[in-house]
mmCIF file of N, CA and C in Angstrom:
data_model
loop_
_atom_site.group_PDB
_atom_site.id
_atom_site.type_symbol
_atom_site.label_atom_id
_atom_site.label_comp_id
_atom_site.label_asym_id
_atom_site.label_seq_id
_atom_site.Cartn_x
_atom_site.Cartn_y
_atom_site.Cartn_z
ATOM 1 N N UNK A 9 182.732 216.097 59.896
ATOM 2 C CA UNK A 9 182.709 215.886 61.192
ATOM 3 C C UNK A 9 183.208 214.814 62.018
ATOM 4 N N UNK A 10 183.369 215.872 63.430
ATOM 5 C CA UNK A 10 184.027 215.406 64.548
ATOM 6 C C UNK A 10 183.028 213.948 65.469
ATOM 7 N N UNK A 11 184.258 213.175 65.429
ATOM 8 C CA UNK A 11 183.245 212.016 66.593
ATOM 9 C C UNK A 11 183.677 212.463 67.653
ATOM 10 N N UNK A 12 182.299 212.413 68.010
ATOM 11 C CA UNK A 12 182.300 212.831 69.907
ATOM 12 C C UNK A 12 182.032 210.719 70.582
ATOM 13 N N UNK A 13 183.717 210.304 71.256
ATOM 14 C CA UNK A 13 183.233 209.310 72.599
ATOM 15 C C UNK A 13 181.994 209.233 73.303
ATOM 16 N N UNK A 14 181.766 208.593 73.884
ATOM 17 C CA UNK A 14 180.508 208.094 74.938
ATOM 18 C C UNK A 14 180.971 208.882 76.185
ATOM 19 N N UNK A 15 182.320 208.963 76.552
ATOM 20 C CA UNK A 15 182.654 209.859 77.348
ATOM 21 C C UNK A 15 183.061 210.924 77.131
ATOM 22 N N UNK A 16 183.658 211.304 76.227
ATOM 23 C CA UNK A 16 183.586 213.022 75.732
ATOM 24 C C UNK A 16 181.997 212.859 75.765
ATOM 25 N N UNK A 17 181.452 212.942 74.833
ATOM 26 C CA UNK A 17 179.990 213.199 75.417
ATOM 27 C C UNK A 17 179.415 213.422 76.976
ATOM 28 N N UNK A 18 179.562 212.624 78.061
ATOM 29 C CA UNK A 18 179.443 212.405 78.995
ATOM 30 C C UNK A 18 180.142 213.558 79.649
ATOM 31 N N UNK A 19 181.507 213.993 79.906
ATOM 32 C CA UNK A 19 181.871 215.303 80.014
ATOM 33 C C UNK A 19 181.677 216.514 79.655
ATOM 34 N N UNK A 20 180.666 216.775 78.425
ATOM 35 C CA UNK A 20 180.394 217.834 77.892
ATOM 36 C C UNK A 20 178.975 218.256 78.185
ATOM 37 N N UNK A 21 178.387 216.935 78.827
ATOM 38 C CA UNK A 21 177.009 217.424 79.321
ATOM 39 C C UNK A 21 177.540 217.584 80.554
ATOM 40 N N UNK A 22 177.974 217.372 81.736
ATOM 41 C CA UNK A 22 178.528 216.947 82.997
ATOM 42 C C UNK A 22 178.894 218.792 83.156
ATOM 43 N N UNK A 23 179.644 219.162 82.067
ATOM 44 C CA UNK A 23 180.024 220.304 81.887
ATOM 45 C C UNK A 23 179.139 221.593 81.882
ATOM 46 N N UNK A 24 178.194 220.781 80.796
ATOM 47 C CA UNK A 24 176.760 221.776 80.909
ATOM 48 C C UNK A 24 176.539 222.199 82.003
ATOM 49 N N UNK A 25 175.631 220.972 82.211
ATOM 50 C CA UNK A 25 175.004 221.041 83.575
ATOM 51 C C UNK A 25 175.388 222.212 84.075
ATOM 52 N N UNK A 26 177.042 221.778 84.888
ATOM 53 C CA UNK A 26 177.212 222.469 85.443
ATOM 54 C C UNK A 26 177.290 224.435 85.624
ATOM 55 N N UNK A 27 177.288 224.145 84.489
ATOM 56 C CA UNK A 27 177.044 226.081 83.332
ATOM 57 C C UNK A 27 175.703 226.106 83.674
ATOM 58 N N UNK A 28 174.722 225.327 83.148
ATOM 59 C CA UNK A 28 173.816 225.858 83.377
ATOM 60 C C UNK A 28 173.334 225.897 85.094
ATOM 61 N N UNK A 29 173.217 225.573 85.288
ATOM 62 C CA UNK A 29 173.489 225.496 87.385
ATOM 63 C C UNK A 29 173.843 226.862 88.176
ATOM 64 N N UNK A 30 175.884 226.927 87.275
ATOM 65 C CA UNK A 30 175.863 228.203 87.983
ATOM 66 C C UNK A 30 176.016 229.493 87.477
ATOM 67 N N UNK A 31 174.852 229.285 86.672
ATOM 68 C CA UNK A 31 174.983 230.698 85.695
ATOM 69 C C UNK A 31 175.743 231.316 85.085
ATOM 70 N N UNK A 32 176.354 230.143 84.244
ATOM 71 C CA UNK A 32 177.718 230.502 83.366
ATOM 72 C C UNK A 32 179.168 230.675 84.448
ATOM 73 N N UNK A 33 178.782 230.459 85.500
ATOM 74 C CA UNK A 33 180.161 230.999 86.155
ATOM 75 C C UNK A 33 181.133 229.773 86.228
ATOM 76 N N UNK A 34 180.913 228.453 86.248
ATOM 77 C CA UNK A 34 181.460 227.130 86.140
ATOM 78 C C UNK A 34 180.984 226.330 84.950
ATOM 79 N N UNK A 35 182.056 225.654 84.961
ATOM 80 C CA UNK A 35 181.780 224.485 83.326
ATOM 81 C C UNK A 35 182.059 225.219 82.410
ATOM 82 N N UNK A 36 181.253 224.896 81.304
ATOM 83 C CA UNK A 36 181.219 225.249 79.778
ATOM 84 C C UNK A 36 179.465 225.161 79.289
ATOM 85 N N UNK A 37 179.537 225.633 78.117
ATOM 86 C CA UNK A 37 177.948 225.941 77.535
ATOM 87 C C UNK A 37 178.333 224.789 76.398
ATOM 88 N N UNK A 38 177.883 223.723 76.086
ATOM 89 C CA UNK A 38 177.937 222.537 75.106
ATOM 90 C C UNK A 38 177.964 223.199 73.611
ATOM 91 N N UNK A 39 179.513 222.838 73.169
ATOM 92 C CA UNK A 39 179.515 223.206 71.869
ATOM 93 C C UNK A 39 179.436 221.870 71.048
ATOM 94 N N UNK A 40 178.715 221.408 70.734
ATOM 95 C CA UNK A 40 178.900 219.826 69.754
ATOM 96 C C UNK A 40 178.152 220.154 68.393
ATOM 97 N N UNK A 41 178.407 221.791 67.964
ATOM 98 C CA UNK A 41 178.177 222.042 66.970
ATOM 99 C C UNK A 41 180.072 220.910 65.935
ATOM 100 N N UNK A 42 178.860 220.174 64.875
ATOM 101 C CA UNK A 42 179.931 219.591 63.762
ATOM 102 C C UNK A 42 179.796 218.308 63.767
ATOM 103 N N UNK A 43 179.492 217.563 65.272
ATOM 104 C CA UNK A 43 180.087 216.538 65.662
ATOM 105 C C UNK A 43 178.596 214.898 65.583
ATOM 106 N N UNK A 44 179.685 214.112 64.915
ATOM 107 C CA UNK A 44 178.658 213.246 64.849
ATOM 108 C C UNK A 44 178.013 212.484 65.825
ATOM 109 N N UNK A 45 176.609 212.765 66.127
ATOM 110 C CA UNK A 45 176.104 211.925 66.868
ATOM 111 C C UNK A 45 175.457 211.058 66.871
ATOM 112 N N UNK A 46 175.503 210.406 65.466
ATOM 113 C CA UNK A 46 174.269 209.212 65.264
ATOM 114 C C UNK A 46 173.973 208.503 66.174
ATOM 115 N N UNK A 47 172.145 208.585 65.650
ATOM 116 C CA UNK A 47 172.013 207.324 67.097
ATOM 117 C C UNK A 47 172.718 207.390 68.599
ATOM 118 N N UNK A 48 173.074 208.417 68.920
ATOM 119 C CA UNK A 48 173.119 208.856 70.150
ATOM 120 C C UNK A 48 171.894 208.944 70.982
ATOM 121 N N UNK A 49 172.017 208.071 72.432
ATOM 122 C CA UNK A 49 171.629 208.103 73.410
ATOM 123 C C UNK A 49 171.492 209.535 74.243
ATOM 124 N N UNK A 50 170.764 210.435 73.971
ATOM 125 C CA UNK A 50 170.023 211.757 74.668
ATOM 126 C C UNK A 50 168.961 211.612 75.424
ATOM 127 N N UNK A 51 168.624 210.933 75.844
ATOM 128 C CA UNK A 51 167.280 211.049 76.403
ATOM 129 C C UNK A 51 167.068 211.335 77.721
ATOM 130 N N UNK A 52 166.306 212.889 77.635
ATOM 131 C CA UNK A 52 166.388 213.088 79.201
ATOM 132 C C UNK A 52 167.390 214.082 79.252
ATOM 133 N N UNK A 53 168.285 214.650 78.108
ATOM 134 C CA UNK A 53 169.949 215.476 78.463
ATOM 135 C C UNK A 53 169.152 216.832 78.397
ATOM 136 N N UNK A 54 169.346 217.627 79.421
ATOM 137 C CA UNK A 54 168.733 219.022 79.422
ATOM 138 C C UNK A 54 170.299 220.214 78.626
ATOM 139 N N UNK A 55 170.125 220.183 77.158
ATOM 140 C CA UNK A 55 170.986 221.257 76.479
ATOM 141 C C UNK A 55 170.251 222.123 76.169
ATOM 142 N N UNK A 56 169.129 222.997 76.998
ATOM 143 C CA UNK A 56 169.409 224.382 76.919
ATOM 144 C C UNK A 56 170.288 225.219 76.185
ATOM 145 N N UNK A 57 170.649 225.748 75.528
ATOM 146 C CA UNK A 57 171.352 227.385 74.750
ATOM 147 C C UNK A 57 172.597 226.527 74.421
ATOM 148 N N UNK A 58 172.721 224.896 74.148
ATOM 149 C CA UNK A 58 173.953 223.932 73.276
ATOM 150 C C UNK A 58 173.587 224.774 72.008
ATOM 151 N N UNK A 59 175.061 224.991 71.744
ATOM 152 C CA UNK A 59 175.511 224.914 69.853
ATOM 153 C C UNK A 59 175.448 223.429 69.273
ATOM 154 N N UNK A 60 174.348 223.192 68.415
ATOM 155 C CA UNK A 60 174.585 221.949 67.949
ATOM 156 C C UNK A 60 174.125 222.098 66.443
ATOM 157 N N UNK A 61 174.716 223.514 66.300
ATOM 158 C CA UNK A 61 175.105 223.732 65.067
ATOM 159 C C UNK A 61 175.474 223.136 63.781
ATOM 160 N N UNK A 62 175.178 222.505 63.372
ATOM 161 C CA UNK A 62 175.453 221.127 61.741
ATOM 162 C C UNK A 62 175.639 219.836 62.307
ATOM 163 N N UNK A 63 175.046 219.545 63.577
ATOM 164 C CA UNK A 63 175.356 218.397 64.351
ATOM 165 C C UNK A 63 174.645 216.892 63.424
ATOM 166 N N UNK A 64 175.557 216.201 63.161
ATOM 167 C CA UNK A 64 174.755 214.908 62.937
ATOM 168 C C UNK A 64 173.802 213.929 64.043
ATOM 169 N N UNK A 65 172.504 214.180 63.939
ATOM 170 C CA UNK A 65 171.640 213.651 65.076
ATOM 171 C C UNK A 65 170.686 212.623 64.588
ATOM 172 N N UNK A 66 171.174 211.899 63.150
ATOM 173 C CA UNK A 66 170.167 211.026 62.686
ATOM 174 C C UNK A 66 169.678 209.489 64.012
ATOM 175 N N UNK A 67 168.849 209.770 63.843
ATOM 176 C CA UNK A 67 168.160 208.645 64.822
ATOM 177 C C UNK A 67 168.808 208.804 65.777
ATOM 178 N N UNK A 68 169.011 209.836 66.618
ATOM 179 C CA UNK A 68 169.069 210.089 67.981
ATOM 180 C C UNK A 68 168.000 210.102 69.095
ATOM 181 N N UNK A 69 168.527 209.538 70.223
ATOM 182 C CA UNK A 69 167.383 209.119 70.770
ATOM 183 C C UNK A 69 167.490 210.625 71.649
ATOM 184 N N UNK A 70 166.555 211.249 71.523
ATOM 185 C CA UNK A 70 166.272 212.664 72.193
ATOM 186 C C UNK A 70 164.691 213.419 72.587
ATOM 187 N N UNK A 71 164.473 211.946 73.216
ATOM 188 C CA UNK A 71 163.099 211.134 74.462
ATOM 189 C C UNK A 71 163.508 212.081 75.241
ATOM 190 N N UNK A 72 162.106 213.044 75.402
ATOM 191 C CA UNK A 72 162.024 213.809 77.264
ATOM 192 C C UNK A 72 163.657 215.274 76.983
ATOM 193 N N UNK A 73 164.380 215.237 76.234
ATOM 194 C CA UNK A 73 165.182 216.017 76.229
ATOM 195 C C UNK A 73 164.973 217.953 76.313
ATOM 196 N N UNK A 74 165.512 218.710 76.870
ATOM 197 C CA UNK A 74 165.667 220.169 76.799
ATOM 198 C C UNK A 74 166.533 220.676 76.353
ATOM 199 N N UNK A 75 165.649 221.550 75.126
ATOM 200 C CA UNK A 75 166.660 221.753 73.600
ATOM 201 C C UNK A 75 166.017 223.199 73.559
ATOM 202 N N UNK A 76 165.687 223.754 74.657
ATOM 203 C CA UNK A 76 164.936 225.012 74.483
ATOM 204 C C UNK A 76 166.117 226.568 74.476
ATOM 205 N N UNK A 77 165.739 227.296 73.297
ATOM 206 C CA UNK A 77 167.152 228.096 73.202
ATOM 207 C C UNK A 77 168.274 227.160 72.682
ATOM 208 N N UNK A 78 168.457 226.352 72.186
ATOM 209 C CA UNK A 78 169.646 225.592 71.636
ATOM 210 C C UNK A 78 169.816 226.092 70.273
ATOM 211 N N UNK A 79 170.918 225.755 69.825
ATOM 212 C CA UNK A 79 171.049 226.639 68.278
ATOM 213 C C UNK A 79 171.057 224.911 67.537
ATOM 214 N N UNK A 80 170.380 224.691 66.547
ATOM 215 C CA UNK A 80 169.878 223.326 66.006
ATOM 216 C C UNK A 80 170.083 223.770 64.238
ATOM 217 N N UNK A 81 170.587 224.947 64.381
ATOM 218 C CA UNK A 81 170.385 225.570 62.949
ATOM 219 C C UNK A 81 171.555 224.493 61.842
ATOM 220 N N UNK A 82 170.661 224.224 60.795
ATOM 221 C CA UNK A 82 171.372 223.145 59.955
ATOM 222 C C UNK A 82 171.887 221.507 60.649
ATOM 223 N N UNK A 83 171.254 221.169 61.123
ATOM 224 C CA UNK A 83 171.645 219.786 62.136
ATOM 225 C C UNK A 83 170.918 219.126 61.268
ATOM 226 N N UNK A 84 171.174 217.774 61.445
ATOM 227 C CA UNK A 84 170.342 216.252 60.132
ATOM 228 C C UNK A 84 169.446 215.865 62.098
ATOM 229 N N UNK A 85 168.365 216.102 62.090
ATOM 230 C CA UNK A 85 167.730 215.232 62.632
ATOM 231 C C UNK A 85 166.664 213.888 62.333
ATOM 232 N N UNK A 86 167.067 213.776 61.507
ATOM 233 C CA UNK A 86 165.983 212.869 60.143
ATOM 234 C C UNK A 86 166.163 211.045 61.183
ATOM 235 N N UNK A 87 164.762 210.651 61.041
ATOM 236 C CA UNK A 87 164.888 209.799 61.842
ATOM 237 C C UNK A 87 164.981 210.125 63.779
ATOM 238 N N UNK A 88 165.161 210.862 64.067
ATOM 239 C CA UNK A 88 165.464 211.225 65.342
ATOM 240 C C UNK A 88 164.102 210.968 66.450
ATOM 241 N N UNK A 89 164.421 210.492 67.279
ATOM 242 C CA UNK A 89 163.202 210.630 68.515
ATOM 243 C C UNK A 89 163.141 211.930 69.120
ATOM 244 N N UNK A 90 161.628 212.489 68.785
ATOM 245 C CA UNK A 90 161.846 213.925 69.489
ATOM 246 C C UNK A 90 160.706 213.692 70.653
ATOM 247 N N UNK A 91 160.446 213.132 71.060
ATOM 248 C CA UNK A 91 159.023 212.713 71.865
ATOM 249 C C UNK A 91 158.943 213.274 72.999
ATOM 250 N N UNK A 92 158.523 214.160 73.516
ATOM 251 C CA UNK A 92 157.739 214.859 74.290
ATOM 252 C C UNK A 92 159.285 216.227 74.773
ATOM 253 N N UNK A 93 159.782 216.204 73.648
ATOM 254 C CA UNK A 93 161.259 217.044 73.717
ATOM 255 C C UNK A 93 160.698 218.865 74.072
ATOM 256 N N UNK A 94 161.648 219.170 74.325
ATOM 257 C CA UNK A 94 161.274 220.793 74.849
ATOM 258 C C UNK A 94 162.189 221.197 73.831
ATOM 259 N N UNK A 95 161.310 222.121 72.699
ATOM 260 C CA UNK A 95 161.981 222.711 72.082
ATOM 261 C C UNK A 95 161.824 224.249 72.199
ATOM 262 N N UNK A 96 161.513 224.581 72.706
ATOM 263 C CA UNK A 96 160.885 225.808 72.826
ATOM 264 C C UNK A 96 162.061 226.884 72.373
ATOM 265 N N UNK A 97 161.597 228.082 71.071
ATOM 266 C CA UNK A 97 162.843 229.130 70.815
ATOM 267 C C UNK A 97 164.143 228.640 70.410
ATOM 268 N N UNK A 98 164.396 227.421 70.118
ATOM 269 C CA UNK A 98 165.439 226.783 69.301
ATOM 270 C C UNK A 98 165.016 227.458 67.994
ATOM 271 N N UNK A 99 166.893 227.121 67.695
ATOM 272 C CA UNK A 99 167.064 227.640 66.374
ATOM 273 C C UNK A 99 167.066 226.930 65.336
ATOM 274 N N UNK A 100 166.230 226.379 64.520
ATOM 275 C CA UNK A 100 165.747 225.131 63.238
ATOM 276 C C UNK A 100 165.733 225.718 62.105
ATOM 277 N N UNK A 101 166.460 226.695 61.598
ATOM 278 C CA UNK A 101 166.497 226.920 60.667
ATOM 279 C C UNK A 101 167.184 225.990 59.618
ATOM 280 N N UNK A 102 167.493 225.696 58.695
ATOM 281 C CA UNK A 102 167.498 225.093 57.713
ATOM 282 C C UNK A 102 167.739 223.695 58.227
ATOM 283 N N UNK A 103 166.933 222.877 59.416
ATOM 284 C CA UNK A 103 167.725 221.629 60.249
ATOM 285 C C UNK A 103 166.631 221.015 59.182
ATOM 286 N N UNK A 104 167.088 219.701 59.143
ATOM 287 C CA UNK A 104 166.218 217.797 58.677
ATOM 288 C C UNK A 104 165.609 217.699 59.737
ATOM 289 N N UNK A 105 163.980 217.707 59.760
ATOM 290 C CA UNK A 105 163.275 216.903 60.046
ATOM 291 C C UNK A 105 162.838 215.902 59.650
ATOM 292 N N UNK A 106 163.016 214.884 58.856
ATOM 293 C CA UNK A 106 161.799 214.306 58.016
ATOM 294 C C UNK A 106 162.145 212.897 59.530
ATOM 295 N N UNK A 107 161.065 212.588 59.010
ATOM 296 C CA UNK A 107 160.980 211.364 59.770
ATOM 297 C C UNK A 107 161.374 211.155 61.191
ATOM 298 N N UNK A 108 160.973 212.856 61.619
ATOM 299 C CA UNK A 108 160.990 213.158 62.531
ATOM 300 C C UNK A 108 159.784 212.546 63.979
ATOM 301 N N UNK A 109 159.750 211.674 65.213
ATOM 302 C CA UNK A 109 158.872 211.743 66.119
ATOM 303 C C UNK A 109 158.300 213.289 67.164
ATOM 304 N N UNK A 110 157.929 214.063 66.962
ATOM 305 C CA UNK A 110 157.905 214.678 67.378
ATOM 306 C C UNK A 110 156.460 215.147 67.819
ATOM 307 N N UNK A 111 155.597 213.597 68.506
ATOM 308 C CA UNK A 111 155.015 213.560 69.875
ATOM 309 C C UNK A 111 154.897 214.138 70.994
ATOM 310 N N UNK A 112 153.857 214.940 70.925
ATOM 311 C CA UNK A 112 154.011 216.392 71.862
ATOM 312 C C UNK A 112 154.834 216.932 72.603
ATOM 313 N N UNK A 113 155.964 217.407 71.163
ATOM 314 C CA UNK A 113 157.175 217.894 71.681
ATOM 315 C C UNK A 113 156.658 219.335 71.752
ATOM 316 N N UNK A 114 158.005 219.933 71.971
ATOM 317 C CA UNK A 114 156.963 221.713 72.395
ATOM 318 C C UNK A 114 157.884 222.502 71.463
ATOM 319 N N UNK A 115 156.889 222.986 70.162
ATOM 320 C CA UNK A 115 157.394 224.081 69.313
ATOM 321 C C UNK A 115 157.528 225.535 69.708
ATOM 322 N N UNK A 116 157.020 225.687 71.354
ATOM 323 C CA UNK A 116 156.155 226.919 71.258
ATOM 324 C C UNK A 116 157.569 228.197 70.360
ATOM 325 N N UNK A 117 157.246 229.126 70.912
ATOM 326 C CA UNK A 117 158.381 230.800 70.401
ATOM 327 C C UNK A 117 158.211 231.389 71.529
ATOM 328 N N UNK A 118 157.234 230.891 72.078
ATOM 329 C CA UNK A 118 157.147 231.944 73.372
ATOM 330 C C UNK A 118 157.691 231.581 74.984
#
């Protein structure tokens, strides 16, 4: 697992926002695959289309985050806060969702 510092995470999120806002012409799509983001504060983060494959998000705060169309396959979300998180069309194959707060989370596939 690669450790991501708060500064690195901030830069990745800024580049991802730029990528989303420019329809992929600027910035870079967030690739946090294999990262250790245990207890990370990602509340309200816009991570649409991001690669979070095999990411350790145990006890992370993802409340109100947008993870629609993100790849969360084999991520560990045990104990994470997903209150009102947008997970539409997210790939959750093999994702650990033990003790996760999914209150008002959007898990629709359409």
